[in-house]
Coordinates of C-alpha atoms in Angstrom, one line a residue:
X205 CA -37.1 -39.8 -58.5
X206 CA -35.5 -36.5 -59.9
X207 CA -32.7 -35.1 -57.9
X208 CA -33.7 -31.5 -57.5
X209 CA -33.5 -30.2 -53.8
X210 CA -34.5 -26.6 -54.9
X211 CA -37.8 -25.0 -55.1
X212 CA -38.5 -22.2 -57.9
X213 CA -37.5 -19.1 -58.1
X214 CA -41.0 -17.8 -57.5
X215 CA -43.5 -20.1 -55.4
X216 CA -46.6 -17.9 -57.6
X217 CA -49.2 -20.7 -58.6
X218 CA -46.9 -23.3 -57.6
X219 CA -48.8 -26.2 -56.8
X220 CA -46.6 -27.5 -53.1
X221 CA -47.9 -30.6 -51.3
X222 CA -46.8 -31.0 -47.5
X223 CA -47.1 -34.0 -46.1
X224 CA -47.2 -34.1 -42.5
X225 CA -48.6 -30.7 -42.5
X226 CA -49.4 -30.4 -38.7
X227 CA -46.3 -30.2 -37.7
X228 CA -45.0 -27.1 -36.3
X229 CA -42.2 -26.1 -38.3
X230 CA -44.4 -27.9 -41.6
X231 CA -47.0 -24.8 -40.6
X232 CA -45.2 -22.5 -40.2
X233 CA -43.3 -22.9 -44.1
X234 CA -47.0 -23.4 -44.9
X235 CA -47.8 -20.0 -43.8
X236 CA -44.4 -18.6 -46.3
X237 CA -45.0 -20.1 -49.1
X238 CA -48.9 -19.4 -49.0
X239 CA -48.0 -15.6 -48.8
X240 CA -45.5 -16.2 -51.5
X241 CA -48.8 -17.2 -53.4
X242 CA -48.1 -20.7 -53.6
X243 CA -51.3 -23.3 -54.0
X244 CA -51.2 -25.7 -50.8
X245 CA -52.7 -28.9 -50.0
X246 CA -51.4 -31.2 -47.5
X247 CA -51.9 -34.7 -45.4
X248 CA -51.4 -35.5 -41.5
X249 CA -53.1 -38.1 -39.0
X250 CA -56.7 -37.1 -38.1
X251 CA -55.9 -36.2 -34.3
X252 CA -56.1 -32.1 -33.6
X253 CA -53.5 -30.3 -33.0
X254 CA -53.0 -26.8 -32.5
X255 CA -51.1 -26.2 -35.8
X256 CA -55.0 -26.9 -37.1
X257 CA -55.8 -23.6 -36.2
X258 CA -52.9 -21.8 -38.3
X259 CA -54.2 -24.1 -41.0
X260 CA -57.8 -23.5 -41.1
X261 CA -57.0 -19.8 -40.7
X262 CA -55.7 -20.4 -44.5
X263 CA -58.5 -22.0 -45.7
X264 CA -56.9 -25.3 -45.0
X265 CA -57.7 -28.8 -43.7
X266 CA -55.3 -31.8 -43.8
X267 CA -56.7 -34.7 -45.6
X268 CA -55.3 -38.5 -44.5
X269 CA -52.8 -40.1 -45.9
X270 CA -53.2 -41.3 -49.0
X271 CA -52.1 -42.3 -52.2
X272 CA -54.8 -40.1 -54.2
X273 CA -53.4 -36.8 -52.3
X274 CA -51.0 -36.8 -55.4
X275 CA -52.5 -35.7 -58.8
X276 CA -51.5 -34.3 -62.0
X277 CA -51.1 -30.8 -60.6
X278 CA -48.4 -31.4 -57.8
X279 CA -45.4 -30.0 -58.7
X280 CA -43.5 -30.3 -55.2
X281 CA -44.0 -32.6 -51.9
X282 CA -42.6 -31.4 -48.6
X283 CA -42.2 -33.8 -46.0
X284 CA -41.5 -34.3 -42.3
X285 CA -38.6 -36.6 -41.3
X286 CA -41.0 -38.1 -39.5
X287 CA -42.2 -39.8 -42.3
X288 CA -40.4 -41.9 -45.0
X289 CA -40.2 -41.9 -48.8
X290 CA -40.8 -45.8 -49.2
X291 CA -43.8 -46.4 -46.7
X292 CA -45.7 -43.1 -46.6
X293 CA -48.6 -43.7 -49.1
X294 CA -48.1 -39.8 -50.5
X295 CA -44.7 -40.0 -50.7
X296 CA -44.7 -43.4 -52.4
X297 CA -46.8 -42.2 -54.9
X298 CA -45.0 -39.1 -55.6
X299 CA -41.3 -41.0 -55.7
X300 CA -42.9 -43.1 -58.7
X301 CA -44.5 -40.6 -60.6
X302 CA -41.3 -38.7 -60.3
X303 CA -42.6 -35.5 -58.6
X304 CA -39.2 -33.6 -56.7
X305 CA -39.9 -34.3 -53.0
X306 CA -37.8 -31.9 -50.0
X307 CA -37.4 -32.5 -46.6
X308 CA -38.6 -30.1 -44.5
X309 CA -35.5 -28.4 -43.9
X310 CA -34.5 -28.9 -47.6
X311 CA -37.3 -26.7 -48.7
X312 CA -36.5 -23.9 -46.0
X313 CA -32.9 -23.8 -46.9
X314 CA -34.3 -23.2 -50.4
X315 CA -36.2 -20.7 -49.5
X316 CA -33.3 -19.0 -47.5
X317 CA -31.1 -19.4 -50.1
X318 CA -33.5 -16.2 -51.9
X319 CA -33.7 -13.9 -49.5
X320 CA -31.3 -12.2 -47.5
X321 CA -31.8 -14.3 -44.8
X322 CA -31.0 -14.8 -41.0
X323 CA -30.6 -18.2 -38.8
X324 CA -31.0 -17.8 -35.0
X325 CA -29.7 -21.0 -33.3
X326 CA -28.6 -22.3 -29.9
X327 CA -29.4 -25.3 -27.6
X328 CA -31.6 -22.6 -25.4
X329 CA -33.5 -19.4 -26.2
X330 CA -33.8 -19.9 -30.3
X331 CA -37.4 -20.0 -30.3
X332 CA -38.0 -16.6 -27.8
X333 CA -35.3 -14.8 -29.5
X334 CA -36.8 -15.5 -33.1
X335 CA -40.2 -14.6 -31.6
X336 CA -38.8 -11.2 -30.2
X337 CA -36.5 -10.2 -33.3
X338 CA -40.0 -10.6 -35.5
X339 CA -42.4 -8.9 -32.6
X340 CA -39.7 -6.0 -32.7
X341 CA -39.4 -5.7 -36.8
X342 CA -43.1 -5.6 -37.2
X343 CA -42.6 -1.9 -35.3
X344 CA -39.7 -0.9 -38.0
X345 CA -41.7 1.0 -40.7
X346 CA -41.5 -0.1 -44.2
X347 CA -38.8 -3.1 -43.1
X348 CA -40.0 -6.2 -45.9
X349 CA -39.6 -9.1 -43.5
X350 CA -40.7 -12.7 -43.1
X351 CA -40.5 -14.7 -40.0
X352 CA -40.7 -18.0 -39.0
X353 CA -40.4 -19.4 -35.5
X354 CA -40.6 -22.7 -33.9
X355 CA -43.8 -21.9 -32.1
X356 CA -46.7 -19.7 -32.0
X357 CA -45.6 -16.2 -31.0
X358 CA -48.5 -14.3 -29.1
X359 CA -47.4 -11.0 -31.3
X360 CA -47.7 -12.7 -34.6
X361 CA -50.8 -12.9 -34.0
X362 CA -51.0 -16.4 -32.3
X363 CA -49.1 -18.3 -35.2
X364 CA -45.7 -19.2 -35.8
X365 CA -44.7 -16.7 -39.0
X366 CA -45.1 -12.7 -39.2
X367 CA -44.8 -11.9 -43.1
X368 CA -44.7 -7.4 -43.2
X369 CA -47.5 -6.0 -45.2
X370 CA -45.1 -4.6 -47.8
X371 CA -43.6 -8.3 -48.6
X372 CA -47.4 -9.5 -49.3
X373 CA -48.2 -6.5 -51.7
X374 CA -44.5 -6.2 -53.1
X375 CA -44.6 -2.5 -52.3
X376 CA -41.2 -2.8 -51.0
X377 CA -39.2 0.7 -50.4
X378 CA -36.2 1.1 -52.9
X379 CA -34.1 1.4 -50.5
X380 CA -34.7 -1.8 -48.7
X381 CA -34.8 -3.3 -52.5
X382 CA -32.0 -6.4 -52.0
X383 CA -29.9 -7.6 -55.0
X384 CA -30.5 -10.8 -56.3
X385 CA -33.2 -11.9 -53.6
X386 CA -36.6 -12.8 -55.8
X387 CA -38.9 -12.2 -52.6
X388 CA -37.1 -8.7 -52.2
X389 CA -37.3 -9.3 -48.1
X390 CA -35.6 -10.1 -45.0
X391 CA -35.9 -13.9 -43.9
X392 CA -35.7 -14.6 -40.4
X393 CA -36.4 -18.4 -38.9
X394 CA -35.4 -20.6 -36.5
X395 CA -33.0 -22.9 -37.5
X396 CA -32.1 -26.6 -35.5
X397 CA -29.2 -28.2 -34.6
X398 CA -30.5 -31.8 -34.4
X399 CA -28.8 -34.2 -36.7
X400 CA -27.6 -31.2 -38.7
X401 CA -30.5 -29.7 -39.7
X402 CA -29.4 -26.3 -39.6
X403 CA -26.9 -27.4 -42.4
X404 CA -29.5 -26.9 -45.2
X405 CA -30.1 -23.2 -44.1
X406 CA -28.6 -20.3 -46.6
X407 CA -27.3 -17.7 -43.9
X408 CA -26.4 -14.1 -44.2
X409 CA -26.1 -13.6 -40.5
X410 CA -26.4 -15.9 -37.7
X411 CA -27.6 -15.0 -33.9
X412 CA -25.9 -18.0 -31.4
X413 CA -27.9 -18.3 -27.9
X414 CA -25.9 -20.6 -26.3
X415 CA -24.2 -24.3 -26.6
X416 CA -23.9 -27.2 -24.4
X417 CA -24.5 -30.8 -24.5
X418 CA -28.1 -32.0 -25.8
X419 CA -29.2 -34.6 -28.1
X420 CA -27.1 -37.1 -26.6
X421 CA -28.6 -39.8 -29.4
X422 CA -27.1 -37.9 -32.1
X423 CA -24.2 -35.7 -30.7
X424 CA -22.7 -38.5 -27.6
X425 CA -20.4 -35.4 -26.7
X426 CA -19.9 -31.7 -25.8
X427 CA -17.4 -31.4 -28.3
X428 CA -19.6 -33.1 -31.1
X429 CA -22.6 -30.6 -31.3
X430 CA -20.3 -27.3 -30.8
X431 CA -18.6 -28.9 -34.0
X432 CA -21.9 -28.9 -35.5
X433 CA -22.4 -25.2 -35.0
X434 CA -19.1 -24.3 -35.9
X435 CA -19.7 -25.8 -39.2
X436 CA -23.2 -24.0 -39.6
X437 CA -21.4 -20.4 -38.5
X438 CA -18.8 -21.1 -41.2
X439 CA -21.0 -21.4 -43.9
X440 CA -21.6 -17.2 -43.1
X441 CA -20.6 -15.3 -46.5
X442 CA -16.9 -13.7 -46.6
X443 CA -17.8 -10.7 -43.9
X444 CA -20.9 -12.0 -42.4
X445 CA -22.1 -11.4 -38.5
X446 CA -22.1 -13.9 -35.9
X447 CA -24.2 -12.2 -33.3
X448 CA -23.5 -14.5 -29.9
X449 CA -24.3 -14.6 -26.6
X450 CA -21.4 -13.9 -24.5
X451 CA -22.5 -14.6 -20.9
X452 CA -22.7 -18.3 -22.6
X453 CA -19.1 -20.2 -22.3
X454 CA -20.0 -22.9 -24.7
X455 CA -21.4 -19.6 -27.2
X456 CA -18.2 -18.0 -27.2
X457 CA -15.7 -21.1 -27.2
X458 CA -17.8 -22.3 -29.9
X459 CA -17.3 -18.1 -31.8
X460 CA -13.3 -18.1 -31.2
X461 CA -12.8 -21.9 -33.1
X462 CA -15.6 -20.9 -35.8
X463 CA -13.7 -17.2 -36.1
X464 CA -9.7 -19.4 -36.1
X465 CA -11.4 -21.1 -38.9
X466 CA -12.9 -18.0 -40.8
X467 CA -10.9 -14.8 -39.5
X468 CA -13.0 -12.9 -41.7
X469 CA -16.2 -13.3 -39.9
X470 CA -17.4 -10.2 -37.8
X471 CA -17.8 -11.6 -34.2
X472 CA -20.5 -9.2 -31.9
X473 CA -21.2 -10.0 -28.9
X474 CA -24.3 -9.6 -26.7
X475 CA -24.6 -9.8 -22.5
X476 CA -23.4 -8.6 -19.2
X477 CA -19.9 -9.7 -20.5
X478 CA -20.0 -8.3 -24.3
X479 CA -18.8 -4.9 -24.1
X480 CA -19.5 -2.5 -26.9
X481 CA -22.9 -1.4 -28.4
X482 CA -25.1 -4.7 -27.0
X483 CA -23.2 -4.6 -23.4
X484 CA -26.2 -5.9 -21.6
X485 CA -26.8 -3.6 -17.9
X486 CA -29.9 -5.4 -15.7
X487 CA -32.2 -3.1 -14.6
X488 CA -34.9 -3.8 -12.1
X489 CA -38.3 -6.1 -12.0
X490 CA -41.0 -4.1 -11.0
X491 CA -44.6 -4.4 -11.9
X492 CA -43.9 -7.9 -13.6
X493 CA -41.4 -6.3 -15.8
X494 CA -38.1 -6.8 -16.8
X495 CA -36.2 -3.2 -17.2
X496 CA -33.2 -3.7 -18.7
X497 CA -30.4 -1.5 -20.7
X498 CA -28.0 -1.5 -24.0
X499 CA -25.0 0.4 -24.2
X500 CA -26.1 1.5 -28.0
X501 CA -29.2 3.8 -26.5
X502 CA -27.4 4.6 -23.6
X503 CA -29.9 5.3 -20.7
X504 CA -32.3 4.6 -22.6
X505 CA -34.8 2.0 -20.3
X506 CA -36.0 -1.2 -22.3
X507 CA -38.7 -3.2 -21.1
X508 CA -39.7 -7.3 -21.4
X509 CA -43.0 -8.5 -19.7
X510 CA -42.2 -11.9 -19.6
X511 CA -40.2 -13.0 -16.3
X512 CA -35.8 -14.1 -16.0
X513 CA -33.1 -13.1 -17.3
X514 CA -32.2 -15.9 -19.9
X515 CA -35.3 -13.9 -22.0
X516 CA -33.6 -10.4 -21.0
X517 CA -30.8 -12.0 -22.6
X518 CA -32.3 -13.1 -25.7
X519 CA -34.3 -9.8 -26.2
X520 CA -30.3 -8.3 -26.2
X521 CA -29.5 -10.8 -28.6
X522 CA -32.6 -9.7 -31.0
X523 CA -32.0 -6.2 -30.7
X524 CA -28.9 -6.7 -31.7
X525 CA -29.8 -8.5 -34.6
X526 CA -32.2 -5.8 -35.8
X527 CA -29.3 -3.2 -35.5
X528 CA -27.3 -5.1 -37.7
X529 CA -30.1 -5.9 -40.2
X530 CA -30.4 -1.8 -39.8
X531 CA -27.3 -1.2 -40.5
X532 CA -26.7 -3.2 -43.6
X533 CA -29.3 -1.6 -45.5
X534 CA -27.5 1.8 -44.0
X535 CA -29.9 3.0 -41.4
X536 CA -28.8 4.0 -37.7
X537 CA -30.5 1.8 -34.7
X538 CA -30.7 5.1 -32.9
X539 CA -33.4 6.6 -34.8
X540 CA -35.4 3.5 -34.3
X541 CA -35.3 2.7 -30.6
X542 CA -38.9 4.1 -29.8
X543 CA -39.9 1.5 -32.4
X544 CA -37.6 -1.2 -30.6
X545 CA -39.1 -0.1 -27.1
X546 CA -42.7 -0.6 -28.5
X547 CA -41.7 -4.2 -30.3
X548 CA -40.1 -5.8 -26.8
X549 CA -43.4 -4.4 -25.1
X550 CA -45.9 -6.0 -26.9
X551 CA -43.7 -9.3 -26.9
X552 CA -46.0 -12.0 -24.1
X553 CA -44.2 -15.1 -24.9
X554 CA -45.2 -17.6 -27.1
X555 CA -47.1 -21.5 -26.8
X556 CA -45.1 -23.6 -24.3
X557 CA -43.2 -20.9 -23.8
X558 CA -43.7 -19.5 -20.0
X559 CA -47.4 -19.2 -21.4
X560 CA -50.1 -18.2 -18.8
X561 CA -52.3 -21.2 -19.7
X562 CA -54.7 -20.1 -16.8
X563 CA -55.7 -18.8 -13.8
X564 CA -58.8 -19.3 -11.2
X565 CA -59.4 -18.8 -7.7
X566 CA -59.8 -21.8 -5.1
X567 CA -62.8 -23.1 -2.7
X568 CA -60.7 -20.9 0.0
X569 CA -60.4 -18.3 -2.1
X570 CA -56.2 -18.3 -2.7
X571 CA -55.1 -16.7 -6.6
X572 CA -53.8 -19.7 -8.6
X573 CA -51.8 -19.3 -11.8
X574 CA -51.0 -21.9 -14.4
X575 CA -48.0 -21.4 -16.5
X576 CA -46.6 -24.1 -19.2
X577 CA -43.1 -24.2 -20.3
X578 CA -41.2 -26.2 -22.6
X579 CA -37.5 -26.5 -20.7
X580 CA -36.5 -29.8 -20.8
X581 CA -32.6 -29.1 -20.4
X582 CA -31.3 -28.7 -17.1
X583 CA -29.9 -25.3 -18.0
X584 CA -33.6 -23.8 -19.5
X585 CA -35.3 -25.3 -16.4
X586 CA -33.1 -23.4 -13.5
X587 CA -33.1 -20.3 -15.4
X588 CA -36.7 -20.4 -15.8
X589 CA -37.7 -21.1 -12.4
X590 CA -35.5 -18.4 -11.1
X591 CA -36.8 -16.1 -13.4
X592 CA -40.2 -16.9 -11.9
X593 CA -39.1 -16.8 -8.9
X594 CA -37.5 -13.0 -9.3
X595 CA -40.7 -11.9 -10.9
X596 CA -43.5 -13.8 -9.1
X597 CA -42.0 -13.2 -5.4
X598 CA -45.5 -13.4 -3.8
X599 CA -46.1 -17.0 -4.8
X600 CA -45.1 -19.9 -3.7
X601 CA -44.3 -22.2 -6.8
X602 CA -45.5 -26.0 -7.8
X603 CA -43.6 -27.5 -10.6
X604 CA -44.5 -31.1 -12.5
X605 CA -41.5 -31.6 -14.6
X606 CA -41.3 -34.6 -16.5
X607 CA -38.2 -35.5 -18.4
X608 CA -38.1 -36.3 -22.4
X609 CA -35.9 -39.0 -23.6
X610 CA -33.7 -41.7 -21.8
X611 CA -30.8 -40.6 -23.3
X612 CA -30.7 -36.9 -22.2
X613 CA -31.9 -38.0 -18.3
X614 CA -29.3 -40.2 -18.0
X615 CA -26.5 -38.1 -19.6
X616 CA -27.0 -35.2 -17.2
X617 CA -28.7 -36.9 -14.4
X618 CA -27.7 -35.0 -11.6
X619 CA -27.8 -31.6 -13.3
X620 CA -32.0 -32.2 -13.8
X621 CA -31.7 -33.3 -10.1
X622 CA -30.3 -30.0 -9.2
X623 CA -32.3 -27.4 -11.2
X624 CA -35.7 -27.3 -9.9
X625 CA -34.7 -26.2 -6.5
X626 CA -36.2 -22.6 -7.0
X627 CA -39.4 -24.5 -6.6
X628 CA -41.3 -24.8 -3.6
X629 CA -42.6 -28.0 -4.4
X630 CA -41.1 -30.7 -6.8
X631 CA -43.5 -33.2 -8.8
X632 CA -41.4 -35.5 -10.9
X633 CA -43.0 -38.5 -14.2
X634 CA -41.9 -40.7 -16.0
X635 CA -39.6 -40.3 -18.4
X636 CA -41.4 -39.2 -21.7
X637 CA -39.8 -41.3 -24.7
X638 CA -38.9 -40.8 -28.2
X639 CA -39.9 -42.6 -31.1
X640 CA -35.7 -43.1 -31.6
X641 CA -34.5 -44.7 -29.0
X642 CA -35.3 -48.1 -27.2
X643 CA -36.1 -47.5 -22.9
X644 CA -34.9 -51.0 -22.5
X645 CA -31.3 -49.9 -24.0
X646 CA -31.5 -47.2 -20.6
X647 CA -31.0 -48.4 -17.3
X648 CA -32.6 -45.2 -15.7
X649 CA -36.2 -44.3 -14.7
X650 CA -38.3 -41.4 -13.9
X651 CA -38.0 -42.7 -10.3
X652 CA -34.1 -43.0 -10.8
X653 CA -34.7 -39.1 -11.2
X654 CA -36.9 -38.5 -8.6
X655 CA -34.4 -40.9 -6.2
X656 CA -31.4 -38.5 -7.6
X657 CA -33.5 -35.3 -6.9
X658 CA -34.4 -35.9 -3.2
X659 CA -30.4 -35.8 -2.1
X660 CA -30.9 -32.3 -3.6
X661 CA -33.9 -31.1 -1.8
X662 CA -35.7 -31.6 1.5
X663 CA -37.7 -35.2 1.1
X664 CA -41.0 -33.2 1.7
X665 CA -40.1 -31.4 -1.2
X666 CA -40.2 -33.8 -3.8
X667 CA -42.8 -36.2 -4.7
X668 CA -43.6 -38.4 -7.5
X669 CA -46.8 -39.5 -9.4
X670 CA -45.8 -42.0 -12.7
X671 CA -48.6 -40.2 -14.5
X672 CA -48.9 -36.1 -14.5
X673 CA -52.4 -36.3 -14.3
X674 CA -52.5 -39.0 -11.3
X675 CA -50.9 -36.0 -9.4
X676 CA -54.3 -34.0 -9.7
X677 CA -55.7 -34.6 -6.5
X678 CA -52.3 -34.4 -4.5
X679 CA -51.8 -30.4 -6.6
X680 CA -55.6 -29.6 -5.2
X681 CA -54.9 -30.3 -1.7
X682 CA -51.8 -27.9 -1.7
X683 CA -53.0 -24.8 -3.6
X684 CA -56.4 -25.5 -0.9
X685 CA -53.8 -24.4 1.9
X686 CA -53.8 -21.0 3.2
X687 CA -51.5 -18.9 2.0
X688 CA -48.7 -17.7 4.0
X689 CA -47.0 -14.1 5.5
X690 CA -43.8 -15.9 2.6
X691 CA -46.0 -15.9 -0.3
X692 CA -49.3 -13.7 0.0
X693 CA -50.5 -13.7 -3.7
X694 CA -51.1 -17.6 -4.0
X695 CA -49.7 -20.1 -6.0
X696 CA -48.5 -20.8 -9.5
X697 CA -48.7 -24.3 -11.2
X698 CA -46.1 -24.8 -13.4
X699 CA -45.7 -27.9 -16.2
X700 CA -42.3 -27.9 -17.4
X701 CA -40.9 -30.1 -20.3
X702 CA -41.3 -31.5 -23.8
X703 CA -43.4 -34.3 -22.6
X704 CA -47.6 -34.3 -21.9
X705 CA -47.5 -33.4 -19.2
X706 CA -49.2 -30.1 -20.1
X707 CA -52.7 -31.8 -19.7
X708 CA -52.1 -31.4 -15.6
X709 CA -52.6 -28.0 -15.7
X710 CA -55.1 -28.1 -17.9
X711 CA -57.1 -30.7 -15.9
X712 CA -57.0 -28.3 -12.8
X713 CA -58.2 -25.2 -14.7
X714 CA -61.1 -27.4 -15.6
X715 CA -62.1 -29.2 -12.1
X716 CA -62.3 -25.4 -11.0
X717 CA -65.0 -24.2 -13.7

């Protein structure tokens, strides 16, 4: 098989074959290269998933896996990690006929690597901060940009990429004209710090959320994945931004070792604690919205609709991305902060993330709302479900959290115990597995958590139900209660974690059609 790990320096005509297509980051890169003009086909499992959608909106369907998706005219294959060069039947094929074949994250550090391009990263917030730094640059006039988050994003237009008018039709302004970038545009994605991934990516500036221990099966401590995004922050250019969080200890330990390492790196910081032009001031929640201040527009009111203050803090962290995307191509963020008012308006979130999956009204007549969230480390959960309880004060809260992999429950086993308490009510699963790692190498359970959760909490606070769904009936009964003089608007149902536990929720909405 050739060697090459690159793509071309055009993607125009280029015939690209994905395999695992369905996947959400696979999608997205889709959704670049197709507006790069690139010719697409790809291959998945027959089951539907949402990424069909984004597909089909292309013109595209996923065939099955086979040997025959690889012909003459294939120039490229793209492939998931979750699939592997000597058993996939397209991958097979295209190893023996010689045809350069990228890992996913191969093909979008390609891709960075010609453009002036931007990674966001952190163990929390990556996906709602590259979601907000797209919703806000689709407001910035004439700005060529390209996005590409790890979710849908409600503002993109319900998929996970925004690519700016101007970048389809290569009308791009001459003063936004960058040297030696073929696509002539801002590149902004999401970039992961499992097993390295983020390694591949080509960045110009980098935005750091937060770190702390996660992915225990690949990083066994604290000190091994802030290593990992030291490395990725040194791989900025001679000069280039790290944009961090500093109201995050593990964001700004991990800045001063990257900055000992690279002195030359501009460090700008973002938060209640970062001084300077992104010193972050929190404003009231009224109406279900966050008001919120920067010192750069002085009293100058921002607004997020979507509830807590780990968002509030990632809007922050976008805006102050966009500044210093402004000020590179030698504009001033002032002029532009009606446009940056209008982008973090129009932001609602994105799938799985604090999405309003539904809402109905009982037999009795009590307001329920069903909200879906993707936390599954014990830091995302408790700010989440403060921030819900700050902005939803006039509901009591249900959440079904169910944990995803053995090794990350039993690493920080009393931390999950201890961040749902801003729930009314606690229902706890089974642990939901991964395909790489053994449950019989763990000696913990979704009842150890449940056991470990209870010392936290009132006993008639926490209950647990193997299945989510199994917990149908038991969530019926409760939101069936009258409300009380506490909480006078109702209830909300929240599913919280990486696991399936989504279908809960859904199952209610439907038993009240």
């Amino acid at each position: 098989m050739s060697e090459i790990k690159s793509l071309p320096e055009s993607l125009s005509n280029v015939h690209i074959h994905f395999v695992g297509i369905k996947g959400t980051g696979m999608a997205a890169l889709v959704e670049i290269f197709f507006h790069n003009g690139a010719i697409i086909t790809g291959s998945d499992v027959s089951e539907r998933f949402y990424t069909d959608e984004i597909l089909e909106k292309l013109g595209l369907k996923a065939l099955p896996f086979s040997e025959k998706n690889i012909t003459d005219q294939i120039e490229y294959v793209v492939y998931s990690s979750a699939y592997k060069l000597d058993t996939n039947p397209d991958l097979k094929e295209a190893v023996r006929r010689g045809i350069p074949c990228l890992l996913y994250t191969e093909a979008l550090g390609s891709y960075s690597s010609r453009a002036y391009s931007c990674g966001i990263c952190g163990v929390h917030g990556k996906t709602t901060t590259t979601g907000l730094t797209g919703t806000i640059l689709k407001e910035i006039p004439d700005f060529p940009s390209q996005i590409l988050a790890g979710s849908i994003i409600n503002s993109f237009g319900k998929t996970c990429t925004f690519t700016s008018k101007n970048v389809k039709d290569k009308s791009i302004p001459k003063e936004f004209e960058i040297t030696n970038a073929p696509f002539n545009s801002v590149f902004v994605a999401e970039t992961c710090e499992y097993q390295r991934h983020f390694m591949s990516f080509c960045p110009q500036k980098i935005l750091l959320t937060s770190v702390e221990s996660d992915h225990q099966d690949y990083y066994p401590t604290y000190e091994d994945i802030r290593e990992a995004f030291v490395d990725y922050i040194c791989k900025l250019p001679p000069n280039g931004d790290l944009i961090y969080c500093a109201d995050d200890s593990g964001a700004v330990e991990t800045a001063l070792i990257a900055y000992n390492k690279r002195p030359d790196i501009n460090l700008i910081p973002y938060g209640e604690n970062a001084g300077g032009d992104y010193q972050l001031t929190f404003g009231k929640v009224e109406n279900e919205k966050n008001k919120f201040y920067l010192n750069l527009f002085g009293k100058e009111e921002l607004y997020l609709k979507v509830p807590g203050k780990h968002d509030v803090r990632d809007a922050a962290g976008a805006v102050a991305l966009v500044c210093q995307m402004l000020r590179y191509f030698g504009k001033h963020p002032e002029t532009f902060v009606k446009n940056i008012i209008k982008g973090l308006e129009s932001f609602s979130g994105g799938k799985r993330r604090s999405e309003i999956v539904g809402s109905f009204k009982t037999k009795n007549g009590n307001d329920v709302l069903v909200i879906d969230d993707y936390g599954h480390h014990p830091t995302a959960i408790k700010t989440t479900l403060e921030g819900y309880r700050e902005f939803y004060k006039g509901r009591k809260i249900i959440v079904d959290f169910m944990s995803h992999t053995y090794s990350r429950t039993q690493s920080l086993l009393k931390e999950f115990a201890q961040s749902t308490q801003s729930a009314d009510i606690i229902i706890l699963n089974k642990i939901y597995s991964s395909a790489r790692e053994n449950a019989a190498d763990f000696n913990i359970t979704g009842k150890t958590l449940y056991e470990e959760t209870v010392k936290c909490n009132s006993k008639d606070k926490v209950f647990y139900y193997e299945e989510s769904t199994d917990a149908l009936d038991f969530v019926r009964s409760l939101i069936e209660e009258p409300v009380s003089s506490q909480y006078p608007d109702g209830y909300i149902l929240v599913t919280m974690g990486a696991g399936d536990n989504w279908k809960l929720g859904t199952k209610l909405i439907e038993s009240y059609k």
